[in-house]
Amino acid sequence: SQQGEEDPQALSIQEGENATMNCSYKTSINNLQWYRQNSGRGLVHLILIRSNEREKHSGRLRVTLDTSKKSSSLLITASRAADTASYFCATDYHMRFGAGTRLTVKP
Amino acid sequence: EAGVAQSPRYKIIEKRQSVAFWCNPISGHATLYWYQQILGQGPKLLIQFQNNGVVDDSQLPKDRFSAERLKGVDSTLKIQPAKLEDSAVYLCASSLGQGGSQEDTQYFGPGTRLTVL
């Protein structure tokens, strides 16, 4: 079974709005990573958060981690059309990915 | 620096045929990964190499899939014989870590899209 499960499966917003997607996992982790995949391309690493961290920022990205709930969230602020992609979380345990959240940002 | 190279980019074969994919990781990267991504799903790790040794192949269907990484650089993934359900994108990734740490950022290639008819 997949370790990371993203929610929602699809999200459509207007440019300039914020986008929030969630990830749940099942076992204890050392770290959790978020990746982006543009249509027809390979994955691009966005950010890694360790199990002893609660929040991490990178540019317009904000990631939170709640190990008690085994969940993480990715917030993209001031979204742009170029943010349109699928977003995946993966835990360090065998690098298992979920099915992803497909984000569409309308101009 | 050059990224992860994969070839071919597309492949169409009949079921029961054999197929091979090639990956050239970023120079100096010790760890290499092969993933299978079925349409609408996330990537599934098939095998992880550290240099030329296998770290994890727990999800590799060993009755039909094989992979090797000779000399700890390039790698090939083979499917023999192919089934309809093998239709997917096969992604190769590499990371710098010598210790196979899962904190190492993975750099992905563009993938090979396989269609089995």
JSON list of C-alpha atoms in Angstrom, two decimals:
[
{"chain": "A", "resi": 1, "resn": "SER", "atom": "CA", "xyz": [0.00, 0.00, 0.00]},
{"chain": "A", "resi": 2, "resn": "GLN", "atom": "CA", "xyz": [1.06, 3.58, -0.57]},
{"chain": "A", "resi": 3, "resn": "GLN", "atom": "CA", "xyz": [2.62, 5.31, 2.41]},
{"chain": "A", "resi": 4, "resn": "GLY", "atom": "CA", "xyz": [1.66, 8.87, 1.50]},
{"chain": "A", "resi": 5, "resn": "GLU", "atom": "CA", "xyz": [-1.90, 9.75, 0.61]},
{"chain": "A", "resi": 6, "resn": "GLU", "atom": "CA", "xyz": [-2.68, 13.23, -0.69]},
{"chain": "A", "resi": 7, "resn": "ASP", "atom": "CA", "xyz": [-5.95, 15.08, -0.33]},
{"chain": "A", "resi": 8, "resn": "PRO", "atom": "CA", "xyz": [-7.78, 16.47, -2.22]},
{"chain": "A", "resi": 9, "resn": "GLN", "atom": "CA", "xyz": [-7.27, 14.52, -5.42]},
{"chain": "A", "resi": 10, "resn": "ALA", "atom": "CA", "xyz": [-7.88, 17.66, -7.47]},
{"chain": "A", "resi": 11, "resn": "LEU", "atom": "CA", "xyz": [-7.94, 21.36, -6.68]},
{"chain": "A", "resi": 12, "resn": "SER", "atom": "CA", "xyz": [-8.82, 24.26, -8.96]},
{"chain": "A", "resi": 13, "resn": "ILE", "atom": "CA", "xyz": [-8.20, 27.89, -7.94]},
{"chain": "A", "resi": 14, "resn": "GLN", "atom": "CA", "xyz": [-7.74, 31.33, -9.44]},
{"chain": "A", "resi": 15, "resn": "GLU", "atom": "CA", "xyz": [-4.34, 32.91, -9.86]},
{"chain": "A", "resi": 16, "resn": "GLY", "atom": "CA", "xyz": [-3.36, 34.80, -6.73]},
{"chain": "A", "resi": 17, "resn": "GLU", "atom": "CA", "xyz": [-5.28, 32.53, -4.37]},
{"chain": "A", "resi": 18, "resn": "ASN", "atom": "CA", "xyz": [-3.64, 30.19, -1.90]},
{"chain": "A", "resi": 19, "resn": "ALA", "atom": "CA", "xyz": [-3.65, 26.42, -2.42]},
{"chain": "A", "resi": 20, "resn": "THR", "atom": "CA", "xyz": [-3.53, 23.92, 0.42]},
{"chain": "A", "resi": 21, "resn": "MET", "atom": "CA", "xyz": [-3.07, 20.20, -0.01]},
{"chain": "A", "resi": 22, "resn": "ASN", "atom": "CA", "xyz": [-2.72, 17.55, 2.63]},
{"chain": "A", "resi": 23, "resn": "CYS", "atom": "CA", "xyz": [-0.82, 14.33, 3.04]},
{"chain": "A", "resi": 24, "resn": "SER", "atom": "CA", "xyz": [-1.46, 11.49, 5.47]},
{"chain": "A", "resi": 25, "resn": "TYR", "atom": "CA", "xyz": [0.83, 8.59, 6.17]},
{"chain": "A", "resi": 26, "resn": "LYS", "atom": "CA", "xyz": [0.70, 5.42, 8.21]},
{"chain": "A", "resi": 27, "resn": "THR", "atom": "CA", "xyz": [4.00, 4.61, 9.87]},
{"chain": "A", "resi": 28, "resn": "SER", "atom": "CA", "xyz": [6.63, 6.50, 11.81]},
{"chain": "A", "resi": 29, "resn": "ILE", "atom": "CA", "xyz": [8.92, 8.59, 9.65]},
{"chain": "A", "resi": 30, "resn": "ASN", "atom": "CA", "xyz": [12.26, 10.36, 9.78]},
{"chain": "A", "resi": 31, "resn": "ASN", "atom": "CA", "xyz": [11.29, 12.89, 7.15]},
{"chain": "A", "resi": 32, "resn": "LEU", "atom": "CA", "xyz": [8.64, 13.73, 4.61]},
{"chain": "A", "resi": 33, "resn": "GLN", "atom": "CA", "xyz": [9.23, 15.27, 1.20]},
{"chain": "A", "resi": 34, "resn": "TRP", "atom": "CA", "xyz": [7.02, 17.12, -1.26]},
{"chain": "A", "resi": 35, "resn": "TYR", "atom": "CA", "xyz": [7.50, 16.91, -5.02]},
{"chain": "A", "resi": 36, "resn": "ARG", "atom": "CA", "xyz": [5.92, 18.59, -8.02]},
{"chain": "A", "resi": 37, "resn": "GLN", "atom": "CA", "xyz": [5.29, 16.95, -11.39]},
{"chain": "A", "resi": 38, "resn": "ASN", "atom": "CA", "xyz": [4.38, 18.95, -14.45]},
{"chain": "A", "resi": 39, "resn": "SER", "atom": "CA", "xyz": [2.45, 17.09, -17.13]},
{"chain": "A", "resi": 40, "resn": "GLY", "atom": "CA", "xyz": [4.67, 14.69, -19.02]},
{"chain": "A", "resi": 41, "resn": "ARG", "atom": "CA", "xyz": [7.75, 15.48, -16.95]},
{"chain": "A", "resi": 42, "resn": "GLY", "atom": "CA", "xyz": [9.73, 13.94, -14.14]},
{"chain": "A", "resi": 43, "resn": "LEU", "atom": "CA", "xyz": [9.29, 14.96, -10.53]},
{"chain": "A", "resi": 44, "resn": "VAL", "atom": "CA", "xyz": [10.98, 17.99, -8.97]},
{"chain": "A", "resi": 45, "resn": "HIS", "atom": "CA", "xyz": [11.86, 18.07, -5.28]},
{"chain": "A", "resi": 46, "resn": "LEU", "atom": "CA", "xyz": [10.23, 20.99, -3.45]},
{"chain": "A", "resi": 47, "resn": "ILE", "atom": "CA", "xyz": [10.93, 20.67, 0.24]},
{"chain": "A", "resi": 48, "resn": "LEU", "atom": "CA", "xyz": [11.87, 18.20, 2.98]},
{"chain": "A", "resi": 49, "resn": "ILE", "atom": "CA", "xyz": [10.65, 18.41, 6.56]},
{"chain": "A", "resi": 50, "resn": "ARG", "atom": "CA", "xyz": [12.13, 16.29, 9.32]},
{"chain": "A", "resi": 51, "resn": "SER", "atom": "CA", "xyz": [10.11, 14.55, 12.00]},
{"chain": "A", "resi": 52, "resn": "ASN", "atom": "CA", "xyz": [11.34, 16.96, 14.69]},
{"chain": "A", "resi": 53, "resn": "GLU", "atom": "CA", "xyz": [10.23, 20.00, 12.68]},
{"chain": "A", "resi": 54, "resn": "ARG", "atom": "CA", "xyz": [6.73, 21.43, 12.77]},
{"chain": "A", "resi": 55, "resn": "GLU", "atom": "CA", "xyz": [6.91, 23.99, 9.99]},
{"chain": "A", "resi": 56, "resn": "LYS", "atom": "CA", "xyz": [9.21, 24.90, 7.14]},
{"chain": "A", "resi": 57, "resn": "HIS", "atom": "CA", "xyz": [9.19, 27.65, 4.54]},
{"chain": "A", "resi": 58, "resn": "SER", "atom": "CA", "xyz": [10.69, 27.93, 1.09]},
{"chain": "A", "resi": 59, "resn": "GLY", "atom": "CA", "xyz": [9.72, 30.95, -0.99]},
{"chain": "A", "resi": 60, "resn": "ARG", "atom": "CA", "xyz": [5.94, 30.76, -1.51]},
{"chain": "A", "resi": 61, "resn": "LEU", "atom": "CA", "xyz": [5.81, 27.26, -0.02]},
{"chain": "A", "resi": 62, "resn": "ARG", "atom": "CA", "xyz": [4.93, 26.47, 3.57]},
{"chain": "A", "resi": 63, "resn": "VAL", "atom": "CA", "xyz": [4.96, 22.92, 4.85]},
{"chain": "A", "resi": 64, "resn": "THR", "atom": "CA", "xyz": [3.68, 21.76, 8.22]},
{"chain": "A", "resi": 65, "resn": "LEU", "atom": "CA", "xyz": [4.06, 18.39, 9.85]},
{"chain": "A", "resi": 66, "resn": "ASP", "atom": "CA", "xyz": [1.99, 16.89, 12.66]},
{"chain": "A", "resi": 67, "resn": "THR", "atom": "CA", "xyz": [3.52, 13.59, 13.64]},
{"chain": "A", "resi": 68, "resn": "SER", "atom": "CA", "xyz": [0.81, 12.90, 16.23]},
{"chain": "A", "resi": 69, "resn": "LYS", "atom": "CA", "xyz": [-1.78, 12.93, 13.44]},
{"chain": "A", "resi": 70, "resn": "LYS", "atom": "CA", "xyz": [0.62, 11.48, 10.87]},
{"chain": "A", "resi": 71, "resn": "SER", "atom": "CA", "xyz": [-0.17, 14.29, 8.48]},
{"chain": "A", "resi": 72, "resn": "SER", "atom": "CA", "xyz": [1.47, 17.10, 6.57]},
{"chain": "A", "resi": 73, "resn": "SER", "atom": "CA", "xyz": [0.18, 20.03, 4.59]},
{"chain": "A", "resi": 74, "resn": "LEU", "atom": "CA", "xyz": [1.64, 22.04, 1.73]},
{"chain": "A", "resi": 75, "resn": "LEU", "atom": "CA", "xyz": [0.51, 25.63, 1.29]},
{"chain": "A", "resi": 76, "resn": "ILE", "atom": "CA", "xyz": [1.32, 27.53, -1.88]},
{"chain": "A", "resi": 77, "resn": "THR", "atom": "CA", "xyz": [0.68, 31.24, -1.45]},
{"chain": "A", "resi": 78, "resn": "ALA", "atom": "CA", "xyz": [-0.16, 33.72, -4.20]},
{"chain": "A", "resi": 79, "resn": "SER", "atom": "CA", "xyz": [-0.49, 30.93, -6.75]},
{"chain": "A", "resi": 80, "resn": "ARG", "atom": "CA", "xyz": [0.51, 31.37, -10.38]},
{"chain": "A", "resi": 81, "resn": "ALA", "atom": "CA", "xyz": [-0.56, 29.59, -13.54]},
{"chain": "A", "resi": 82, "resn": "ALA", "atom": "CA", "xyz": [2.91, 28.01, -13.61]},
{"chain": "A", "resi": 83, "resn": "ASP", "atom": "CA", "xyz": [2.06, 26.22, -10.34]},
{"chain": "A", "resi": 84, "resn": "THR", "atom": "CA", "xyz": [-0.37, 24.01, -12.27]},
{"chain": "A", "resi": 85, "resn": "ALA", "atom": "CA", "xyz": [0.97, 20.50, -11.69]},
{"chain": "A", "resi": 86, "resn": "SER", "atom": "CA", "xyz": [0.52, 17.37, -9.60]},
{"chain": "A", "resi": 87, "resn": "TYR", "atom": "CA", "xyz": [1.94, 17.46, -6.10]},
{"chain": "A", "resi": 88, "resn": "PHE", "atom": "CA", "xyz": [3.10, 14.37, -4.25]},
{"chain": "A", "resi": 89, "resn": "CYS", "atom": "CA", "xyz": [4.29, 13.64, -0.77]},
{"chain": "A", "resi": 90, "resn": "ALA", "atom": "CA", "xyz": [6.66, 10.82, 0.03]},
{"chain": "A", "resi": 91, "resn": "THR", "atom": "CA", "xyz": [8.00, 9.49, 3.27]},
{"chain": "A", "resi": 92, "resn": "ASP", "atom": "CA", "xyz": [11.49, 8.22, 3.81]},
{"chain": "A", "resi": 93, "resn": "TYR", "atom": "CA", "xyz": [10.25, 4.68, 4.40]},
{"chain": "A", "resi": 94, "resn": "HIS", "atom": "CA", "xyz": [10.95, 3.08, 1.05]},
{"chain": "A", "resi": 95, "resn": "MET", "atom": "CA", "xyz": [10.12, 6.46, -0.59]},
{"chain": "A", "resi": 96, "resn": "ARG", "atom": "CA", "xyz": [6.48, 5.57, -1.11]},
{"chain": "A", "resi": 97, "resn": "PHE", "atom": "CA", "xyz": [4.43, 8.19, -2.97]},
{"chain": "A", "resi": 98, "resn": "GLY", "atom": "CA", "xyz": [0.68, 8.79, -2.83]},
{"chain": "A", "resi": 99, "resn": "ALA", "atom": "CA", "xyz": [-1.55, 9.37, -5.84]},
{"chain": "A", "resi": 100, "resn": "GLY", "atom": "CA", "xyz": [-0.98, 13.12, -5.70]},
{"chain": "A", "resi": 101, "resn": "THR", "atom": "CA", "xyz": [-3.08, 16.26, -5.77]},
{"chain": "A", "resi": 102, "resn": "ARG", "atom": "CA", "xyz": [-3.68, 17.71, -9.21]},
{"chain": "A", "resi": 103, "resn": "LEU", "atom": "CA", "xyz": [-3.62, 21.51, -8.87]},
{"chain": "A", "resi": 104, "resn": "THR", "atom": "CA", "xyz": [-4.99, 23.75, -11.60]},
{"chain": "A", "resi": 105, "resn": "VAL", "atom": "CA", "xyz": [-4.40, 27.49, -11.32]},
{"chain": "A", "resi": 106, "resn": "LYS", "atom": "CA", "xyz": [-6.56, 29.49, -13.68]},
{"chain": "A", "resi": 107, "resn": "PRO", "atom": "CA", "xyz": [-5.16, 32.78, -15.00]},
{"chain": "B", "resi": 1, "resn": "GLU", "atom": "CA", "xyz": [25.22, 20.36, -14.79]},
{"chain": "B", "resi": 2, "resn": "ALA", "atom": "CA", "xyz": [23.55, 17.75, -16.95]},
{"chain": "B", "resi": 3, "resn": "GLY", "atom": "CA", "xyz": [20.46, 16.12, -15.53]},
{"chain": "B", "resi": 4, "resn": "VAL", "atom": "CA", "xyz": [19.40, 12.50, -15.41]},
{"chain": "B", "resi": 5, "resn": "ALA", "atom": "CA", "xyz": [19.19, 11.09, -18.92]},
{"chain": "B", "resi": 6, "resn": "GLN", "atom": "CA", "xyz": [16.81, 8.33, -19.94]},
{"chain": "B", "resi": 7, "resn": "SER", "atom": "CA", "xyz": [16.19, 6.54, -23.20]},
{"chain": "B", "resi": 8, "resn": "PRO", "atom": "CA", "xyz": [14.13, 5.81, -25.08]},
{"chain": "B", "resi": 9, "resn": "ARG", "atom": "CA", "xyz": [11.48, 8.43, -24.30]},
{"chain": "B", "resi": 10, "resn": "TYR", "atom": "CA", "xyz": [8.69, 6.30, -25.77]},
{"chain": "B", "resi": 11, "resn": "LYS", "atom": "CA", "xyz": [8.32, 2.60, -26.49]},
{"chain": "B", "resi": 12, "resn": "ILE", "atom": "CA", "xyz": [5.46, 0.57, -27.87]},
{"chain": "B", "resi": 13, "resn": "ILE", "atom": "CA", "xyz": [5.64, -3.23, -27.76]},
{"chain": "B", "resi": 14, "resn": "GLU", "atom": "CA", "xyz": [3.37, -6.25, -27.98]},
{"chain": "B", "resi": 15, "resn": "LYS", "atom": "CA", "xyz": [2.65, -8.26, -24.85]},
{"chain": "B", "resi": 16, "resn": "ARG", "atom": "CA", "xyz": [5.12, -11.04, -24.18]},
{"chain": "B", "resi": 17, "resn": "GLN", "atom": "CA", "xyz": [7.90, -9.08, -25.87]},
{"chain": "B", "resi": 18, "resn": "SER", "atom": "CA", "xyz": [10.96, -7.83, -24.02]},
{"chain": "B", "resi": 19, "resn": "VAL", "atom": "CA", "xyz": [12.00, -4.25, -23.47]},
{"chain": "B", "resi": 20, "resn": "ALA", "atom": "CA", "xyz": [14.92, -2.44, -21.87]},
{"chain": "B", "resi": 21, "resn": "PHE", "atom": "CA", "xyz": [15.29, 1.06, -20.53]},
{"chain": "B", "resi": 22, "resn": "TRP", "atom": "CA", "xyz": [18.51, 2.94, -19.95]},
{"chain": "B", "resi": 23, "resn": "CYS", "atom": "CA", "xyz": [19.37, 5.58, -17.36]},
{"chain": "B", "resi": 24, "resn": "ASN", "atom": "CA", "xyz": [22.45, 7.76, -16.96]},
{"chain": "B", "resi": 25, "resn": "PRO", "atom": "CA", "xyz": [22.42, 9.50, -13.58]},
{"chain": "B", "resi": 26, "resn": "ILE", "atom": "CA", "xyz": [23.97, 12.81, -12.69]},
{"chain": "B", "resi": 27, "resn": "SER", "atom": "CA", "xyz": [27.73, 12.50, -12.55]},
{"chain": "B", "resi": 28, "resn": "GLY", "atom": "CA", "xyz": [28.94, 11.62, -9.08]},
{"chain": "B", "resi": 29, "resn": "HIS", "atom": "CA", "xyz": [25.57, 10.50, -7.76]},
{"chain": "B", "resi": 30, "resn": "ALA", "atom": "CA", "xyz": [25.97, 7.28, -5.81]},
{"chain": "B", "resi": 31, "resn": "THR", "atom": "CA", "xyz": [22.31, 6.35, -5.49]},
{"chain": "B", "resi": 32, "resn": "LEU", "atom": "CA", "xyz": [20.02, 5.47, -8.38]},
{"chain": "B", "resi": 33, "resn": "TYR", "atom": "CA", "xyz": [16.31, 4.70, -8.31]},
{"chain": "B", "resi": 34, "resn": "TRP", "atom": "CA", "xyz": [13.84, 3.20, -10.77]},
{"chain": "B", "resi": 35, "resn": "TYR", "atom": "CA", "xyz": [10.14, 4.02, -10.38]},
{"chain": "B", "resi": 36, "resn": "GLN", "atom": "CA", "xyz": [7.03, 2.85, -12.19]},
{"chain": "B", "resi": 37, "resn": "GLN", "atom": "CA", "xyz": [4.26, 5.43, -12.55]},
{"chain": "B", "resi": 38, "resn": "ILE", "atom": "CA", "xyz": [0.92, 4.19, -13.83]},
{"chain": "B", "resi": 39, "resn": "LEU", "atom": "CA", "xyz": [-1.42, 6.85, -15.21]},
{"chain": "B", "resi": 40, "resn": "GLY", "atom": "CA", "xyz": [-3.22, 8.65, -12.40]},
{"chain": "B", "resi": 41, "resn": "GLN", "atom": "CA", "xyz": [-1.02, 7.18, -9.68]},
{"chain": "B", "resi": 42, "resn": "GLY", "atom": "CA", "xyz": [2.08, 8.22, -7.84]},
{"chain": "B", "resi": 43, "resn": "PRO", "atom": "CA", "xyz": [5.49, 6.76, -8.61]},
{"chain": "B", "resi": 44, "resn": "LYS", "atom": "CA", "xyz": [6.16, 3.32, -7.17]},
{"chain": "B", "resi": 45, "resn": "LEU", "atom": "CA", "xyz": [9.73, 2.52, -6.22]},
{"chain": "B", "resi": 46, "resn": "LEU", "atom": "CA", "xyz": [10.93, -0.58, -8.06]},
{"chain": "B", "resi": 47, "resn": "ILE", "atom": "CA", "xyz": [14.58, -0.70, -7.09]},
{"chain": "B", "resi": 48, "resn": "GLN", "atom": "CA", "xyz": [17.21, 1.43, -5.40]},
{"chain": "B", "resi": 49, "resn": "PHE", "atom": "CA", "xyz": [20.95, 1.07, -6.01]},
{"chain": "B", "resi": 50, "resn": "GLN", "atom": "CA", "xyz": [23.79, 2.49, -3.99]},
{"chain": "B", "resi": 51, "resn": "ASN", "atom": "CA", "xyz": [26.81, 2.44, -6.27]},
{"chain": "B", "resi": 52, "resn": "ASN", "atom": "CA", "xyz": [26.39, -0.99, -7.89]},
{"chain": "B", "resi": 53, "resn": "GLY", "atom": "CA", "xyz": [24.71, -2.70, -4.95]},
{"chain": "B", "resi": 54, "resn": "VAL", "atom": "CA", "xyz": [20.97, -3.13, -4.41]},
{"chain": "B", "resi": 55, "resn": "VAL", "atom": "CA", "xyz": [19.56, -1.31, -1.38]},
{"chain": "B", "resi": 56, "resn": "ASP", "atom": "CA", "xyz": [15.87, -2.04, -1.87]},
{"chain": "B", "resi": 57, "resn": "ASP", "atom": "CA", "xyz": [14.10, -4.17, -4.47]},
{"chain": "B", "resi": 58, "resn": "SER", "atom": "CA", "xyz": [11.14, -5.22, -2.36]},
{"chain": "B", "resi": 59, "resn": "GLN", "atom": "CA", "xyz": [8.58, -3.96, -4.89]},
{"chain": "B", "resi": 60, "resn": "LEU", "atom": "CA", "xyz": [10.30, -5.25, -8.01]},
{"chain": "B", "resi": 61, "resn": "PRO", "atom": "CA", "xyz": [8.36, -8.07, -9.72]},
{"chain": "B", "resi": 62, "resn": "LYS", "atom": "CA", "xyz": [11.39, -10.28, -10.00]},
{"chain": "B", "resi": 63, "resn": "ASP", "atom": "CA", "xyz": [9.70, -12.91, -12.17]},
{"chain": "B", "resi": 64, "resn": "ARG", "atom": "CA", "xyz": [9.71, -10.48, -15.09]},
{"chain": "B", "resi": 65, "resn": "PHE", "atom": "CA", "xyz": [11.66, -7.38, -14.11]},
{"chain": "B", "resi": 66, "resn": "SER", "atom": "CA", "xyz": [15.42, -7.13, -13.72]},
{"chain": "B", "resi": 67, "resn": "ALA", "atom": "CA", "xyz": [17.79, -4.23, -13.25]},
{"chain": "B", "resi": 68, "resn": "GLU", "atom": "CA", "xyz": [21.49, -3.78, -13.11]},
{"chain": "B", "resi": 69, "resn": "ARG", "atom": "CA", "xyz": [23.93, -0.99, -12.50]},
{"chain": "B", "resi": 70, "resn": "LEU", "atom": "CA", "xyz": [27.28, -2.02, -13.81]},
{"chain": "B", "resi": 71, "resn": "LYS", "atom": "CA", "xyz": [30.28, -0.06, -12.56]},
{"chain": "B", "resi": 72, "resn": "GLY", "atom": "CA", "xyz": [27.99, 2.00, -10.34]},
{"chain": "B", "resi": 73, "resn": "VAL", "atom": "CA", "xyz": [27.07, 4.48, -13.06]},
{"chain": "B", "resi": 74, "resn": "ASP", "atom": "CA", "xyz": [24.56, 3.72, -15.83]},
{"chain": "B", "resi": 75, "resn": "SER", "atom": "CA", "xyz": [21.65, 1.41, -15.19]},
{"chain": "B", "resi": 76, "resn": "THR", "atom": "CA", "xyz": [19.29, -0.67, -17.27]},
{"chain": "B", "resi": 77, "resn": "LEU", "atom": "CA", "xyz": [15.82, -1.92, -16.37]},
{"chain": "B", "resi": 78, "resn": "LYS", "atom": "CA", "xyz": [14.45, -4.86, -18.32]},
{"chain": "B", "resi": 79, "resn": "ILE", "atom": "CA", "xyz": [11.00, -6.38, -18.58]},
{"chain": "B", "resi": 80, "resn": "GLN", "atom": "CA", "xyz": [10.73, -9.90, -19.97]},
{"chain": "B", "resi": 81, "resn": "PRO", "atom": "CA", "xyz": [8.05, -10.81, -20.92]},
{"chain": "B", "resi": 82, "resn": "ALA", "atom": "CA", "xyz": [5.91, -7.67, -20.83]},
{"chain": "B", "resi": 83, "resn": "LYS", "atom": "CA", "xyz": [2.26, -7.70, -19.77]},
{"chain": "B", "resi": 84, "resn": "LEU", "atom": "CA", "xyz": [-0.51, -5.23, -20.53]},
{"chain": "B", "resi": 85, "resn": "GLU", "atom": "CA", "xyz": [-0.40, -3.93, -16.95]},
{"chain": "B", "resi": 86, "resn": "ASP", "atom": "CA", "xyz": [3.23, -2.89, -17.40]},
{"chain": "B", "resi": 87, "resn": "SER", "atom": "CA", "xyz": [2.06, 0.09, -19.47]},
{"chain": "B", "resi": 88, "resn": "ALA", "atom": "CA", "xyz": [3.37, 3.04, -17.48]},
{"chain": "B", "resi": 89, "resn": "VAL", "atom": "CA", "xyz": [6.04, 5.70, -17.31]},
{"chain": "B", "resi": 90, "resn": "TYR", "atom": "CA", "xyz": [9.34, 4.43, -15.98]},
{"chain": "B", "resi": 91, "resn": "LEU", "atom": "CA", "xyz": [11.23, 7.09, -14.10]},
{"chain": "B", "resi": 92, "resn": "CYS", "atom": "CA", "xyz": [14.87, 7.05, -13.14]},
{"chain": "B", "resi": 93, "resn": "ALA", "atom": "CA", "xyz": [16.22, 9.28, -10.37]},
{"chain": "B", "resi": 94, "resn": "SER", "atom": "CA", "xyz": [19.57, 9.76, -8.73]},
{"chain": "B", "resi": 95, "resn": "SER", "atom": "CA", "xyz": [20.83, 11.32, -5.54]},
{"chain": "B", "resi": 96, "resn": "LEU", "atom": "CA", "xyz": [24.21, 12.25, -4.21]},
{"chain": "B", "resi": 97, "resn": "GLY", "atom": "CA", "xyz": [24.20, 10.37, -0.93]},
{"chain": "B", "resi": 98, "resn": "GLN", "atom": "CA", "xyz": [26.82, 7.79, -0.34]},
{"chain": "B", "resi": 99, "resn": "GLY", "atom": "CA", "xyz": [24.96, 6.45, 2.63]},
{"chain": "B", "resi": 100, "resn": "GLY", "atom": "CA", "xyz": [21.69, 5.94, 0.84]},
{"chain": "B", "resi": 101, "resn": "SER", "atom": "CA", "xyz": [20.11, 8.46, 3.19]},
{"chain": "B", "resi": 102, "resn": "GLN", "atom": "CA", "xyz": [16.52, 9.16, 2.41]},
{"chain": "B", "resi": 103, "resn": "GLU", "atom": "CA", "xyz": [17.19, 12.81, 3.10]},
{"chain": "B", "resi": 104, "resn": "ASP", "atom": "CA", "xyz": [19.03, 13.13, -0.14]},
{"chain": "B", "resi": 105, "resn": "THR", "atom": "CA", "xyz": [17.21, 15.13, -2.78]},
{"chain": "B", "resi": 106, "resn": "GLN", "atom": "CA", "xyz": [16.30, 12.96, -5.75]},
{"chain": "B", "resi": 107, "resn": "TYR", "atom": "CA", "xyz": [16.72, 14.32, -9.26]},
{"chain": "B", "resi": 108, "resn": "PHE", "atom": "CA", "xyz": [14.39, 12.73, -11.77]},
{"chain": "B", "resi": 109, "resn": "GLY", "atom": "CA", "xyz": [14.82, 12.07, -15.45]},
{"chain": "B", "resi": 110, "resn": "PRO", "atom": "CA", "xyz": [12.03, 12.73, -17.99]},
{"chain": "B", "resi": 111, "resn": "GLY", "atom": "CA", "xyz": [10.92, 9.11, -17.96]},
{"chain": "B", "resi": 112, "resn": "THR", "atom": "CA", "xyz": [10.19, 6.46, -20.58]},
{"chain": "B", "resi": 113, "resn": "ARG", "atom": "CA", "xyz": [6.56, 5.99, -21.54]},
{"chain": "B", "resi": 114, "resn": "LEU", "atom": "CA", "xyz": [5.90, 2.30, -22.23]},
{"chain": "B", "resi": 115, "resn": "THR", "atom": "CA", "xyz": [2.77, 1.11, -23.99]},
{"chain": "B", "resi": 116, "resn": "VAL", "atom": "CA", "xyz": [2.13, -2.63, -24.09]},
{"chain": "B", "resi": 117, "resn": "LEU", "atom": "CA", "xyz": [-0.44, -3.70, -26.69]}
]
